[in-house]
Each structure stands twice: as C-alpha cells, then as structure tokens.
Short mmCIF file of C-alpha atoms in Angstrom, two decimals:
data_model
loop_
_atom_site.label_atom_id
_atom_site.label_comp_id
_atom_site.label_asym_id
_atom_site.label_seq_id
_atom_site.Cartn_x
_atom_site.Cartn_y
_atom_site.Cartn_z
CA MET D 1 0.99 101.39 19.68
CA LYS D 2 -2.41 102.99 20.30
CA LYS D 3 -3.39 102.55 16.63
CA PHE D 4 -2.29 98.91 16.78
CA LEU D 5 -4.51 98.28 19.83
CA ILE D 6 -7.49 99.97 18.16
CA LEU D 7 -6.97 97.90 14.99
CA THR D 8 -6.69 94.72 17.07
CA CYS D 9 -9.94 95.53 18.91
CA VAL D 10 -11.74 96.25 15.65
CA LEU D 11 -10.56 92.96 14.15
CA LEU D 12 -11.59 91.10 17.31
CA VAL D 13 -15.07 92.62 17.27
CA LEU D 14 -15.41 91.87 13.53
CA THR D 15 -14.32 88.26 14.10
CA ILE D 16 -16.85 87.82 16.92
CA TYR D 17 -19.58 89.37 14.75
CA LEU D 18 -18.82 87.13 11.75
CA ALA D 19 -18.64 84.05 13.97
CA PHE D 20 -21.97 84.99 15.56
CA ARG D 21 -23.57 85.46 12.13
CA TYR D 22 -22.11 82.17 10.87
CA PHE D 23 -23.29 80.11 13.82
CA SER D 24 -26.64 81.90 13.88
CA ASN D 25 -27.16 80.91 10.26
CA LEU D 26 -26.12 77.36 11.09
CA SER D 27 -28.66 77.31 13.92
CA VAL D 28 -31.44 78.57 11.63
CA ASP D 29 -30.49 76.02 8.95
CA THR D 30 -30.44 73.23 11.53
CA ARG D 31 -33.86 74.14 12.91
CA LYS D 32 -35.29 74.25 9.39
CA SER D 33 -33.69 70.87 8.58
CA ASP D 34 -35.05 69.42 11.83
CA ALA D 35 -38.60 70.33 10.82
CA VAL D 36 -38.16 68.92 7.31
CA LEU D 37 -36.52 65.68 8.46
CA ALA D 38 -39.04 65.13 11.25
CA SER D 39 -41.80 65.08 8.61
CA ILE D 40 -40.19 62.17 6.72
CA PRO D 41 -41.77 58.83 7.71
CA ALA D 42 -39.52 56.73 9.95
CA ASP D 43 -39.48 53.76 7.55
CA ALA D 44 -36.99 55.62 5.31
CA ALA D 45 -33.81 53.57 5.43
CA LEU D 46 -32.00 55.65 2.82
CA VAL D 47 -31.98 59.44 2.60
CA LEU D 48 -30.21 61.45 -0.13
CA GLU D 49 -29.38 65.12 0.39
CA PHE D 50 -28.33 67.76 -2.11
CA SER D 51 -28.56 71.50 -2.56
CA HIS D 52 -31.27 72.77 -4.90
CA ASP D 53 -29.21 74.54 -7.53
CA ARG D 54 -28.70 74.35 -11.28
CA THR D 55 -25.31 72.62 -10.95
CA PHE D 56 -26.77 69.50 -9.35
CA TYR D 57 -29.51 69.08 -11.95
CA GLU D 58 -27.11 69.62 -14.84
CA ILE D 59 -24.84 66.89 -13.46
CA PHE D 60 -27.84 64.65 -12.88
CA ARG D 61 -29.04 65.16 -16.45
CA ASP D 62 -25.66 64.29 -17.96
CA TYR D 63 -24.81 61.42 -15.61
CA PRO D 64 -26.26 58.13 -16.97
CA LEU D 65 -25.51 56.17 -13.80
CA PHE D 66 -28.42 57.87 -12.06
CA GLU D 67 -30.73 56.56 -14.76
CA TYR D 68 -29.23 53.06 -14.52
CA LEU D 69 -29.82 53.04 -10.78
CA LEU D 70 -33.24 54.66 -10.64
CA GLY D 71 -34.60 53.31 -13.92
CA HIS D 72 -35.61 55.30 -16.97
CA GLY D 73 -39.10 56.08 -15.66
CA ARG D 74 -38.02 57.55 -12.32
CA SER D 75 -35.18 59.45 -13.96
CA GLU D 76 -37.62 61.05 -16.41
CA LYS D 77 -39.91 62.02 -13.54
CA ILE D 78 -37.10 63.87 -11.80
CA GLN D 79 -36.33 65.76 -15.00
CA ASP D 80 -40.05 66.58 -15.32
CA ILE D 81 -40.03 68.16 -11.87
CA ARG D 82 -36.98 70.21 -12.75
CA GLN D 83 -38.61 71.43 -15.95
CA VAL D 84 -41.66 72.58 -13.98
CA LEU D 85 -39.43 74.58 -11.66
CA ASP D 86 -37.55 76.09 -14.59
CA ALA D 87 -40.86 77.12 -16.12
CA HIS D 88 -42.04 78.77 -12.89
CA PRO D 89 -39.16 80.86 -11.51
CA LYS D 90 -41.22 82.24 -8.60
CA VAL D 91 -41.59 78.72 -7.22
CA ALA D 92 -37.99 77.81 -8.00
CA ALA D 93 -36.83 80.89 -6.08
CA LEU D 94 -38.44 79.50 -2.90
CA LEU D 95 -36.04 76.54 -3.12
CA ASP D 96 -32.87 78.27 -4.27
CA ASP D 97 -29.84 76.90 -2.35
CA GLN D 98 -32.12 75.02 0.04
CA LYS D 99 -31.36 71.47 1.15
CA VAL D 100 -33.47 68.86 -0.58
CA PHE D 101 -33.91 65.40 0.95
CA VAL D 102 -35.02 62.44 -1.15
CA SER D 103 -36.01 59.39 0.89
CA LEU D 104 -36.82 55.87 -0.32
CA HIS D 105 -39.93 54.10 0.99
CA HIS D 106 -41.52 50.72 0.40
CA ASP D 107 -44.93 51.46 -1.14
CA ARG D 108 -47.10 48.42 -1.91
CA ASP D 109 -45.26 46.57 -4.69
CA SER D 110 -42.77 49.30 -5.48
CA VAL D 111 -40.31 51.83 -4.11
CA SER D 112 -41.57 55.41 -3.88
CA LEU D 113 -39.48 58.54 -3.60
CA LEU D 114 -40.35 61.40 -1.27
CA TRP D 115 -38.94 64.88 -1.84
CA SER D 116 -38.73 67.07 1.27
CA ALA D 117 -37.33 70.59 1.53
CA GLY D 118 -37.52 73.83 3.43
CA LEU D 119 -38.82 76.97 1.74
CA LYS D 120 -37.49 80.50 2.05
CA GLU D 121 -40.99 81.66 3.03
CA ALA D 122 -44.50 80.30 3.48
CA VAL D 123 -46.75 80.57 0.42
CA PRO D 124 -50.56 80.98 0.50
CA ASP D 125 -52.49 78.38 -1.54
CA LYS D 126 -53.82 80.86 -4.11
CA LYS D 127 -50.40 82.33 -4.72
CA LEU D 128 -48.88 78.86 -5.14
CA ILE D 129 -51.54 77.78 -7.65
CA ALA D 130 -51.06 81.00 -9.61
CA SER D 131 -47.27 80.57 -9.57
CA LEU D 132 -47.56 77.02 -10.92
CA GLY D 133 -49.66 77.97 -13.91
CA GLY D 134 -53.15 78.38 -12.51
CA PRO D 135 -56.01 75.89 -11.92
CA GLU D 136 -55.35 74.09 -15.22
CA ALA D 137 -51.89 73.04 -14.08
CA VAL D 138 -52.53 72.41 -10.40
CA ARG D 139 -55.62 71.52 -8.40
CA LYS D 140 -56.34 70.99 -4.73
CA ALA D 141 -56.74 67.30 -3.79
CA GLY D 142 -57.81 67.28 -0.15
CA ASN D 143 -54.94 68.86 1.74
CA LEU D 144 -52.57 68.12 -1.15
CA PHE D 145 -51.91 69.80 -4.47
CA ALA D 146 -51.97 67.68 -7.64
CA LEU D 147 -49.57 69.09 -10.21
CA SER D 148 -50.08 68.03 -13.83
CA LEU D 149 -46.85 67.37 -15.71
CA LYS D 150 -46.42 67.62 -19.45
CA ASP D 151 -47.00 64.34 -21.36
CA ARG D 152 -47.46 62.38 -18.12
CA LYS D 153 -50.76 60.91 -16.93
CA GLU D 154 -49.89 60.65 -13.25
CA PRO D 155 -49.70 63.92 -11.29
CA PHE D 156 -47.02 64.99 -8.86
CA PHE D 157 -48.52 65.59 -5.42
CA LEU D 158 -47.38 68.47 -3.23
CA LEU D 159 -47.84 69.14 0.47
CA MET D 160 -47.16 72.66 1.77
CA ASP D 161 -46.93 73.21 5.53
CA GLY D 162 -45.58 76.62 6.40
CA THR D 163 -41.98 76.72 5.25
CA THR D 164 -41.82 72.95 4.78
CA ALA D 165 -42.68 71.29 1.47
CA ALA D 166 -42.96 67.63 0.49
CA GLY D 167 -43.72 65.99 -2.83
CA SER D 168 -44.14 62.54 -4.34
CA PHE D 169 -45.70 60.71 -7.26
CA SER D 170 -47.25 58.42 -4.64
CA ARG D 171 -50.37 59.96 -3.17
CA THR D 172 -50.47 57.24 -0.51
CA LEU D 173 -47.00 58.12 0.72
CA LEU D 174 -47.67 61.85 0.80
CA GLU D 175 -50.94 61.34 2.66
CA LYS D 176 -48.95 59.52 5.35
CA VAL D 177 -46.82 62.63 5.67
CA ALA D 178 -49.85 64.90 5.76
CA ALA D 179 -51.64 62.86 8.43
CA LYS D 180 -48.78 63.45 10.88
CA LYS D 181 -49.78 60.24 12.68
CA THR D 182 -46.90 58.23 11.26
CA PRO D 183 -43.69 58.63 13.30
CA GLY D 184 -40.98 60.64 11.60
CA LEU D 185 -37.24 60.03 11.49
CA GLY D 186 -35.72 59.47 14.93
CA SER D 187 -33.88 62.30 16.65
CA ASP D 188 -30.58 60.39 16.52
CA PHE D 189 -30.88 59.89 12.75
CA ILE D 190 -31.77 63.57 12.32
CA ARG D 191 -28.67 64.57 14.31
CA GLU D 192 -26.56 62.28 12.12
CA ILE D 193 -27.95 63.86 8.94
CA ASN D 194 -27.51 67.42 10.21
CA ALA D 195 -23.93 66.72 11.27
CA GLY D 196 -23.22 65.05 7.93
CA THR D 197 -24.60 67.89 5.82
CA ALA D 198 -22.78 70.52 7.91
CA GLY D 199 -19.49 68.67 7.54
CA SER D 200 -19.74 68.01 3.81
CA ARG D 201 -20.76 71.29 2.22
CA ASN D 202 -18.47 70.65 -0.75
CA SER D 203 -20.15 67.33 -1.58
CA ILE D 204 -22.79 67.63 -4.27
CA LEU D 205 -24.72 64.58 -3.04
CA ASN D 206 -24.78 62.86 0.38
CA LEU D 207 -26.24 59.49 1.31
CA PHE D 208 -27.44 58.61 4.82
CA ILE D 209 -28.31 55.07 5.94
CA ASP D 210 -30.18 54.01 9.09
CA TYR D 211 -29.41 50.29 9.52
CA ARG D 212 -32.25 49.83 11.99
CA THR D 213 -34.77 50.46 9.24
CA LEU D 214 -32.63 49.15 6.37
CA LEU D 215 -33.36 45.53 7.34
CA PRO D 216 -37.19 45.82 7.31
CA PHE D 217 -36.92 47.93 4.14
CA LEU D 218 -34.91 45.23 2.35
CA GLY D 219 -36.95 42.48 3.97
CA SER D 220 -40.12 43.82 2.39
CA PHE D 221 -38.73 42.84 -1.03
CA TYR D 222 -37.35 39.41 -0.11
CA ARG D 223 -39.26 36.14 0.07
CA GLU D 224 -37.41 35.08 3.23
CA LYS D 225 -35.14 36.51 5.90
CA LEU D 226 -31.77 37.73 4.63
CA SER D 227 -29.29 34.87 4.61
CA GLY D 228 -25.75 34.05 3.53
CA ASN D 229 -23.39 37.02 3.26
CA PHE D 230 -26.28 39.45 3.69
CA SER D 231 -27.36 37.99 7.06
CA LEU D 232 -24.71 40.17 8.74
CA LEU D 233 -27.17 43.06 8.40
CA ASN D 234 -29.76 41.25 10.53
CA ASN D 235 -28.58 42.52 13.91
CA ILE D 236 -26.74 45.72 13.10
CA SER D 237 -27.80 49.08 14.48
CA GLY D 238 -26.15 52.34 13.45
CA PHE D 239 -25.76 54.96 10.73
CA SER D 240 -23.65 55.67 7.66
CA THR D 241 -22.89 59.16 6.34
CA LEU D 242 -21.45 58.92 2.83
CA ASN D 243 -20.37 61.63 0.36
CA MET D 244 -20.47 61.08 -3.37
CA ASN D 245 -17.44 61.32 -5.67
CA PHE D 246 -18.12 61.48 -9.40
CA LYS D 247 -16.46 59.26 -11.96
CA SER D 248 -17.73 58.69 -15.50
CA ASP D 249 -18.02 54.90 -15.24
CA ALA D 250 -18.59 54.45 -11.50
CA MET D 251 -20.65 55.73 -8.62
CA MET D 252 -18.47 56.17 -5.54
CA PHE D 253 -19.37 57.11 -1.97
CA ASN D 254 -17.12 57.31 1.06
CA GLY D 255 -17.61 58.41 4.63
CA ILE D 256 -18.19 57.16 8.15
CA THR D 257 -20.28 54.35 9.65
CA ARG D 258 -21.10 54.40 13.36
CA VAL D 259 -22.52 51.22 14.86
CA ASP D 260 -24.33 50.86 18.17
CA THR D 261 -21.67 49.56 20.57
CA VAL D 262 -24.21 48.97 23.35
CA LYS D 263 -26.22 46.48 21.33
CA PRO D 264 -23.97 43.45 20.58
CA SER D 265 -23.43 42.76 16.89
CA TYR D 266 -20.95 40.75 14.86
CA LEU D 267 -19.78 43.71 12.81
CA GLY D 268 -19.23 45.73 15.99
CA ILE D 269 -16.46 43.43 17.20
CA PHE D 270 -14.27 44.58 14.28
CA LEU D 271 -14.06 48.07 15.82
CA HIS D 272 -11.10 46.90 17.92
CA GLN D 273 -9.10 45.92 14.84
CA GLN D 274 -6.97 48.08 12.57
CA ALA D 275 -6.94 48.36 8.79
CA ALA D 276 -5.54 45.15 7.31
CA GLU D 277 -4.70 43.89 3.85
CA SER D 278 -6.37 40.77 2.48
CA THR D 279 -6.02 39.10 -0.92
CA MET D 280 -8.72 36.45 -0.53
CA MET D 281 -10.91 38.16 -3.12
CA ARG D 282 -8.30 37.03 -5.64
CA LEU D 283 -9.20 33.40 -4.88
CA ILE D 284 -12.91 33.53 -5.67
CA PRO D 285 -14.00 31.74 -8.89
CA GLN D 286 -15.23 33.39 -12.07
CA SER D 287 -18.78 32.24 -11.27
CA THR D 288 -18.89 34.20 -7.98
CA ALA D 289 -22.17 36.01 -7.37
CA ASN D 290 -21.23 37.58 -4.03
CA ALA D 291 -18.34 37.35 -1.60
CA ILE D 292 -17.22 38.88 1.66
CA GLN D 293 -13.72 38.85 3.11
CA PHE D 294 -12.60 39.64 6.64
CA ALA D 295 -9.13 40.75 7.77
CA LEU D 296 -7.81 41.05 11.33
CA THR D 297 -4.75 42.59 12.94
CA ASP D 298 -5.32 41.09 16.41
CA TYR D 299 -6.92 37.64 16.46
CA GLY D 300 -6.67 37.47 20.27
CA ARG D 301 -8.81 40.60 20.66
CA PHE D 302 -11.20 39.36 17.98
CA GLU D 303 -11.57 36.05 19.84
CA LYS D 304 -12.23 37.83 23.14
CA ASP D 305 -14.89 40.05 21.57
CA LEU D 306 -16.45 37.08 19.77
CA ARG D 307 -16.74 35.16 23.05
CA GLY D 308 -18.46 38.19 24.54
CA LEU D 309 -20.93 38.18 21.66
CA PHE D 310 -21.63 34.46 22.16
CA ARG D 311 -22.14 35.08 25.88
CA ALA D 312 -24.60 37.91 25.20
CA ARG D 313 -26.53 35.59 22.89
CA GLY D 314 -26.54 32.76 25.43
CA GLU D 315 -24.54 30.49 23.10
CA LEU D 316 -21.12 30.31 24.76
CA GLU D 317 -21.74 27.39 27.14
CA LYS D 318 -23.20 25.23 24.36
CA LEU D 319 -20.29 25.95 22.03
CA GLN D 320 -17.70 25.24 24.73
CA ALA D 321 -19.49 21.98 25.50
CA ASP D 322 -19.16 21.00 21.82
CA LEU D 323 -15.38 21.53 22.02
CA LYS D 324 -15.10 19.49 25.23
CA ARG D 325 -16.93 16.60 23.55
CA MET D 326 -14.47 16.72 20.64
CA THR D 327 -11.57 16.48 23.08
CA ALA D 328 -13.14 13.68 25.11
CA GLU D 329 -13.89 11.56 22.03
CA THR D 330 -10.80 12.23 19.89
CA GLY D 331 -8.04 13.51 22.15
CA ILE D 332 -7.73 16.67 20.00
CA ASP D 333 -8.13 19.83 22.08
CA PRO D 334 -9.06 22.62 19.62
CA GLU D 335 -7.97 25.35 22.05
CA ARG D 336 -4.57 23.73 22.52
CA ASP D 337 -3.97 22.17 19.11
CA ILE D 338 -5.93 24.02 16.40
CA ARG D 339 -6.43 27.61 17.52
CA GLU D 340 -2.81 28.68 17.00
CA ASN D 341 -3.00 27.62 13.36
CA TRP D 342 -5.53 30.26 12.34
CA ALA D 343 -4.20 33.15 10.26
CA PRO D 344 -6.09 36.49 10.37
CA GLU D 345 -7.98 36.20 7.06
CA PHE D 346 -11.22 34.42 6.21
CA SER D 347 -14.02 34.76 3.69
CA THR D 348 -17.25 33.32 2.34
CA PHE D 349 -18.58 33.41 -1.21
CA GLN D 350 -21.59 32.23 -3.19
CA THR D 351 -21.55 31.22 -6.84
CA ALA D 352 -24.12 31.75 -9.59
CA ASN D 353 -25.53 28.23 -9.06
CA HIS D 354 -26.34 29.08 -5.40
CA GLU D 355 -23.45 27.07 -3.84
CA ARG D 356 -21.90 28.61 -0.70
CA PHE D 357 -18.28 28.27 0.36
CA GLY D 358 -16.01 29.34 3.19
CA MET D 359 -12.26 29.84 3.25
CA ILE D 360 -9.74 30.39 6.05
CA ARG D 361 -6.05 31.13 5.66
CA VAL D 362 -3.97 28.91 7.99
CA ARG D 363 -0.35 28.98 9.12
CA ASP D 364 0.48 25.34 8.43
CA GLY D 365 -1.95 23.46 6.20
CA ARG D 366 -0.16 20.12 6.58
CA LYS D 367 -0.30 20.30 10.38
CA LEU D 368 -3.95 21.37 10.38
CA GLY D 369 -4.85 18.48 8.10
CA PHE D 370 -3.23 16.07 10.55
CA LEU D 371 -5.11 17.58 13.52
CA LEU D 372 -8.50 17.57 11.75
CA GLU D 373 -8.32 13.91 10.71
CA PRO D 374 -9.62 12.55 14.06
CA LEU D 375 -12.48 15.09 13.90
CA SER D 376 -13.56 14.07 10.40
CA ARG D 377 -14.07 11.25 7.94
CA GLU D 378 -12.86 10.77 4.38
CA ALA D 379 -15.25 11.55 1.54
CA ALA D 380 -13.34 11.33 -1.77
CA ASP D 381 -10.40 12.81 -3.70
CA GLY D 382 -8.77 14.40 -0.67
CA ILE D 383 -12.07 15.86 0.54
CA ARG D 384 -13.10 15.12 4.13
CA ARG D 385 -16.16 15.95 6.23
CA LEU D 386 -16.18 17.22 9.82
CA ASP D 387 -18.00 14.93 12.28
CA TYR D 388 -18.44 17.62 14.94
CA PRO D 389 -20.56 20.76 14.59
CA ASN D 390 -19.75 24.44 15.15
CA LEU D 391 -15.94 24.22 15.16
CA LEU D 392 -15.56 26.97 12.54
CA TYR D 393 -18.43 29.02 13.98
CA PHE D 394 -16.77 28.97 17.43
CA TYR D 395 -13.54 30.50 16.10
CA PHE D 396 -14.86 32.89 13.44
CA GLY D 397 -18.52 33.55 14.18
CA ASP D 398 -21.49 34.48 12.03
CA PRO D 399 -20.13 34.01 8.49
CA PHE D 400 -19.69 30.29 9.23
CA ARG D 401 -22.91 29.72 11.19
CA SER D 402 -24.44 27.66 8.36
CA PHE D 403 -21.38 25.40 8.00
CA LYS D 404 -22.21 22.91 10.76
CA LYS D 405 -20.39 19.79 9.49
CA PRO D 406 -18.99 20.91 6.15
CA TYR D 407 -16.90 19.06 3.59
CA TYR D 408 -13.40 20.52 3.52
CA TYR D 409 -10.18 20.51 1.53
CA ILE D 410 -6.76 21.88 2.49
CA THR D 411 -4.29 23.25 -0.05
CA ASP D 412 -1.64 26.00 -0.10
CA ASN D 413 -2.30 26.86 3.57
CA LEU D 414 -6.01 27.37 2.85
CA LEU D 415 -8.91 25.56 4.48
CA ILE D 416 -11.74 25.53 1.92
CA PHE D 417 -15.17 24.15 2.81
CA SER D 418 -18.76 23.79 1.66
CA ASN D 419 -21.92 21.95 2.65
CA SER D 420 -21.91 20.35 -0.83
CA GLN D 421 -19.28 17.78 -1.75
CA ALA D 422 -19.96 18.23 -5.46
CA GLY D 423 -19.76 22.01 -5.13
CA LEU D 424 -16.45 21.78 -3.29
CA ARG D 425 -15.08 19.48 -5.98
CA ASN D 426 -16.06 22.04 -8.63
CA TYR D 427 -14.28 24.82 -6.77
CA ILE D 428 -11.14 22.72 -6.32
CA SER D 429 -11.11 22.25 -10.10
CA ASP D 430 -11.43 26.03 -10.59
CA TYR D 431 -8.66 26.60 -8.05
CA GLN D 432 -6.27 24.15 -9.67
CA ARG D 433 -6.89 25.65 -13.11
CA GLN D 434 -6.62 29.21 -11.71
CA HIS D 435 -10.10 30.08 -12.98
CA PHE D 436 -10.37 33.04 -10.63
CA LEU D 437 -12.47 36.15 -11.19
CA TYR D 438 -9.27 38.12 -10.64
CA THR D 439 -7.87 36.79 -13.93
CA THR D 440 -10.59 38.61 -15.93
CA PRO D 441 -9.71 42.10 -17.25
CA ARG D 442 -12.95 43.66 -16.00
CA TYR D 443 -12.44 42.55 -12.39
CA ARG D 444 -8.83 43.75 -12.40
CA SER D 445 -10.07 47.12 -13.60
CA PHE D 446 -12.77 47.07 -10.92
CA GLU D 447 -10.29 46.19 -8.18
CA GLN D 448 -8.06 49.18 -8.96
CA LEU D 449 -10.62 51.53 -7.41
CA VAL D 450 -11.22 49.34 -4.36
CA SER D 451 -9.08 49.89 -1.28
CA ASN D 452 -6.59 47.11 -0.63
CA GLN D 453 -6.96 47.58 3.12
CA SER D 454 -10.16 47.03 5.08
CA ASN D 455 -11.59 44.80 7.79
CA ILE D 456 -14.79 43.83 6.00
CA SER D 457 -15.18 43.90 2.23
CA LEU D 458 -18.34 42.85 0.40
CA PHE D 459 -18.41 42.25 -3.36
CA ILE D 460 -21.46 41.59 -5.57
CA HIS D 461 -21.09 40.54 -9.21
CA ASN D 462 -24.25 41.78 -10.90
CA GLY D 463 -24.30 39.37 -13.86
CA ASN D 464 -23.58 36.27 -11.78
CA SER D 465 -26.23 37.28 -9.23
CA ARG D 466 -29.17 37.23 -11.63
CA SER D 467 -30.54 33.82 -10.68
CA ILE D 468 -30.05 34.39 -6.94
CA THR D 469 -31.73 37.77 -7.17
CA ARG D 470 -34.63 36.43 -9.21
CA SER D 471 -35.31 33.60 -6.75
CA SER D 472 -34.76 35.66 -3.58
CA LEU D 473 -36.91 38.71 -4.36
CA LYS D 474 -40.68 38.75 -4.38
CA GLY D 475 -42.59 38.64 -7.67
CA THR D 476 -42.10 41.77 -9.71
CA PHE D 477 -38.93 42.84 -7.90
CA GLY D 478 -36.98 39.75 -8.95
CA GLY D 479 -38.13 40.12 -12.53
CA SER D 480 -37.26 43.81 -12.72
CA PHE D 481 -33.73 43.20 -11.46
CA SER D 482 -32.97 40.34 -13.84
CA ALA D 483 -34.97 41.37 -16.93
CA ARG D 484 -33.01 41.77 -20.15
CA ASN D 485 -34.04 45.42 -20.47
CA SER D 486 -33.30 46.26 -16.83
CA PRO D 487 -31.05 49.35 -16.59
CA LEU D 488 -29.31 47.65 -13.66
CA ARG D 489 -27.63 45.38 -16.22
CA ASN D 490 -25.39 48.32 -16.98
CA PHE D 491 -23.63 47.76 -13.65
CA TYR D 492 -20.77 45.28 -13.38
CA GLY D 493 -20.55 45.02 -9.61
CA LEU D 494 -20.63 46.61 -6.20
CA SER D 495 -18.02 46.85 -3.45
CA TYR D 496 -18.85 47.86 0.14
CA GLN D 497 -15.89 48.15 2.51
CA TRP D 498 -15.68 48.86 6.25
CA THR D 499 -12.36 49.77 7.84
CA SER D 500 -12.00 50.28 11.60
CA ASP D 501 -10.91 53.81 12.45
CA ASP D 502 -10.92 55.18 16.02
CA GLY D 503 -14.26 53.80 17.21
CA HIS D 504 -16.10 53.90 13.90
CA PHE D 505 -15.72 52.53 10.38
CA PHE D 506 -14.37 54.39 7.39
CA THR D 507 -16.69 53.21 4.62
CA ASN D 508 -16.34 52.94 0.84
CA LEU D 509 -19.26 52.15 -1.47
CA TYR D 510 -18.33 51.62 -5.11
CA LEU D 511 -20.71 50.76 -7.95
CA ALA D 512 -19.04 50.24 -11.35
CA THR D 513 -20.53 50.00 -14.82
CA VAL D 514 -20.06 47.27 -17.42
CA GLN D 515 -17.51 47.85 -20.16
CA GLU D 516 -18.34 46.86 -23.71
CA GLU D 517 -15.59 44.26 -24.05
CA GLU D 518 -17.12 42.11 -21.30
CA PRO D 519 -20.91 41.54 -21.50
CA VAL D 520 -22.97 41.29 -18.31
CA PRO D 521 -24.40 37.74 -18.58
CA ALA D 522 -21.91 35.35 -17.03
CA ILE D 523 -24.34 32.44 -17.18
CA SER D 524 -26.81 31.49 -19.90
CA ASP D 525 -30.53 32.25 -19.61
CA SER D 526 -31.40 28.58 -20.16
CA LEU D 527 -29.18 27.56 -17.26
CA LEU D 528 -30.70 30.31 -15.10
CA ARG D 529 -34.18 28.97 -15.80
CA SER D 530 -33.05 25.46 -14.93
CA ILE D 531 -31.58 26.64 -11.62
CA ASP D 532 -34.73 28.60 -10.79
CA THR D 533 -36.83 25.49 -11.41
CA LEU D 534 -34.64 23.37 -9.13
CA ILE D 535 -34.71 25.77 -6.16
CA LYS D 536 -38.45 26.45 -6.21
#
C-alpha cells in the first residue's frame, strides 16, 4: 500500500510538472505571437498561418492550386524565399518550427503579401548580413535589409526587430510596419488567431478573416459599393477561423465564424436557426454567375429577428405603413392572407448577362397567385408586376431589397421574380426546358463536396462571372481576373456555406478546379465585350 501511495504521488507530481511545462510553453508562444501579430498593419483582412517546416514548403511546391490562386509570379517569389533559406541554414534555423503569418494588404494598384514571424533569438545586423551571404547578397536600406534574389530584379525587404521579423517585396508596406505609427491588428482579432492556432495544431495551413476590414479591403478593388449577393458583407462584423484540408483538385477550408451579436446584421439573425436542407441551387440556370440560397427551420423566429433588425435600422414603421396601404386599397392583408404561404427556403441569383433574380418556395402557388392578383397588374405570358413596394423585403429582408416592384411568375410552388420582364421570360424558358446548372456533369461533381445542409450558401461560377468581374473591378484588377492567361481560369467555382451551430456558424469554403472535359468559358468573348459596352 505504501509503495502504491508513493507511486501515485510521483505520478501526480510528474503530471503537474508536465502540465506546467506545457502551459508555460503555450504562454511563451502566445506572447511571441502577440508581438508578431501586433506588428501587422490593421488593414489586413486575411491572415494565413503555417508552421515553418520543410513539409509545408514541399506541399506548397507540389500543389498547383496555390499557383492558380496567387498567380505564377507570386508563387515563384515564395519559392525564391524558400531557396534562400535552404541556402543559408543559420538563418533557416532561426525560423524552424516557428509560426509564420502571411497577411494580404491593398498596396496601390495591387495586393502585397507581408510575411511576419517570431525568431528563436535576436540577431545582430552584422551577423545577419554574414549569414545571408555577405554585403553582395544583402544591403542595409534605411532600417530595412534589401535581400537580392537569384534571377530577380526586385529585392525582398526584411525588417528585424528583436525576435520579430517581417518581410515583403513591397518596400512601402514594410516601411509602414517599421514606422510603428500605423495601428496593428486589433486585440480581439489577435485573440481569435491565437485561439485558432492553438486549437488546430494538426492543420498545415489556417486562414483567419476579419470581416470589419474585409469590406474596405474588397472595396478598394471595386468601382462601386458591393451590391447584389455580395452586399450582405456590407454590415457584418466578426471573424472566421478556417483550417485547410487538401484535395488534389480542390482547396477546402472549414471552421468557425463568429459574428458580432451586439451590432445588428442580416446574417446574424440566422444564428437562431438550425441546419436545414435546401435544393434551390438545383433550380439556377446554366448561365448563373453567382447565387445564394437561404434555408430556415423556424420562420417565426426569423421573422421576429428580422423585425428587430428593421427596428434597429429605423425602417419598421415605414414598412408596416406600406402593408397597411396595401390592405386599405386592395382588401388583401399580407399578415393575414400571404404570410402563412411562405415556405422556409429562398434564394437570389445573377446570370452572366448581369440579370438578377429572386426565388421563394411557397406552400400553395395557386392560392398565392390568387392573393397577389389585387396587388399587381398583368404584363404578358403569365407574368405579372407588383404595384406595391417592399412586400418581399418586409418578409425576407436584405436579399430582396432591390426588388421593389418586380415582375413575377408562379409555377410548381415557386415564386420567381426579377426587375426585368425580358430577363424573367428568359429564365422561365430555361426552367421549362430544365436548362439548370445542376444538369451539367461538372456542377454535379462540384456539388458532391458541398454540404447539403446549411443556412446560407453562396456559389460563384468562375467562367460565367467573367463579364461581371471585369465591369465591377477597377482597371487592372478586372483585366487580370478575366484575362485569357489568368491562372484563376483554372478554377471552376467557389462555395461558401454558413450553418448555425450553438451561437456561431460552422463554415465551409470550397474552391474547385476546372476539369478538362468542361472548358471554363461559358459565354463567348464577343458577347462579353458587347455586354461590357452596354453597361458602361
């Protein structure tokens, strides 16, 4: 018994010691990460994190999707940096198994990458220059080091500050870091990143998104404010922590998104729903450029939360007044007669020729058609137009804000609508002929890796988006995305799904490549040029 007690005490002491060492190391790692992350300028909307080891770089080298996403030039630059480290083991040793953060920043007419990492020890300037090959390979440029890379005219700039290092091919960006006058990442974003890296040690690459800075970051590339399906980002505040899963023909991330529940937002009202299945993506036409579908499990709770959002925006009284006017002039009370007909699925989509559509699943299409007649007038071929504004916006919110008095058509318990009568007629033709994107082999293959349950699901078809992208982005950005030699043409499409899960969203981000049997262009270049001319 005595031996057993002694052994138990020894094991207890050993456990306490190991736990102390483990959490001490975590504390040191966190403090080091805090210093590194605080040096990254606050305008970084996207931050990638990985461990500096040979495994990551070998995967990066053999994984073409990185090159497709970053472009051949940036991909080569990353390989150049790795080759320099391989050639100078003393410098590489300072980074062994350290966390490396790569942040994206808007820099004049481009996107610049900033590398930030902690070092195992501080290095004097002379020792660093000697370790990197001497004065011929690296020179002092103010408080920065300019590192010459083989066969490349532009240098790679380094900033060393104690045990913190930063590097970039953009001298302007690195000088912002060196000046220490530009605010760094916020403490809440730093906490999110630290928690994400601590909880995903088995993930080779992690992605962190700050939605507060994502909008201005994206907005710097667009001619106008984000609109259509992307306008839902305009008022969101929160973070995503996503871990990468590798697949040969797809780039897949999954993780958690936390939105600010204090600041009212449309996406935030879906937190009170549960995962739901929706098949409305199977009804979008083959010409779809982007689409977003919404699925509910409790329309009553959704309606309550939506009214709260309208009240916070100061819109509720005006919208209720619109409904009262409908009742007074037609005898149809939407709250009494129409509301109960809504089913818990709705969506919007945009086609390659810039037409926008909305769709709502209803319980009884024949009954709804009868009730909407007094609120509308006949157009042609079974198409009618609403005479009263904001009916759809009142019941479903932001996705239908732009559909004030749309043309609509009811079939198969679906209410389909658009601001263009001709566009709606074209979609009806596609619907009747079953010309859906879902009927194409590539989309069916794409859909197999997309979850069939979510509350919000965004889809972007890369080929069909070319004209929209070219006209929406500023100058060189639009051209680089839609150019024939753009590496982004190797991607078929993107899916971004949010599923409510205990106060946050479980999030899936899926980017799939094009397969040889189905070429990217879904619309001819001549037609694209014609569309561009019309919208300018």
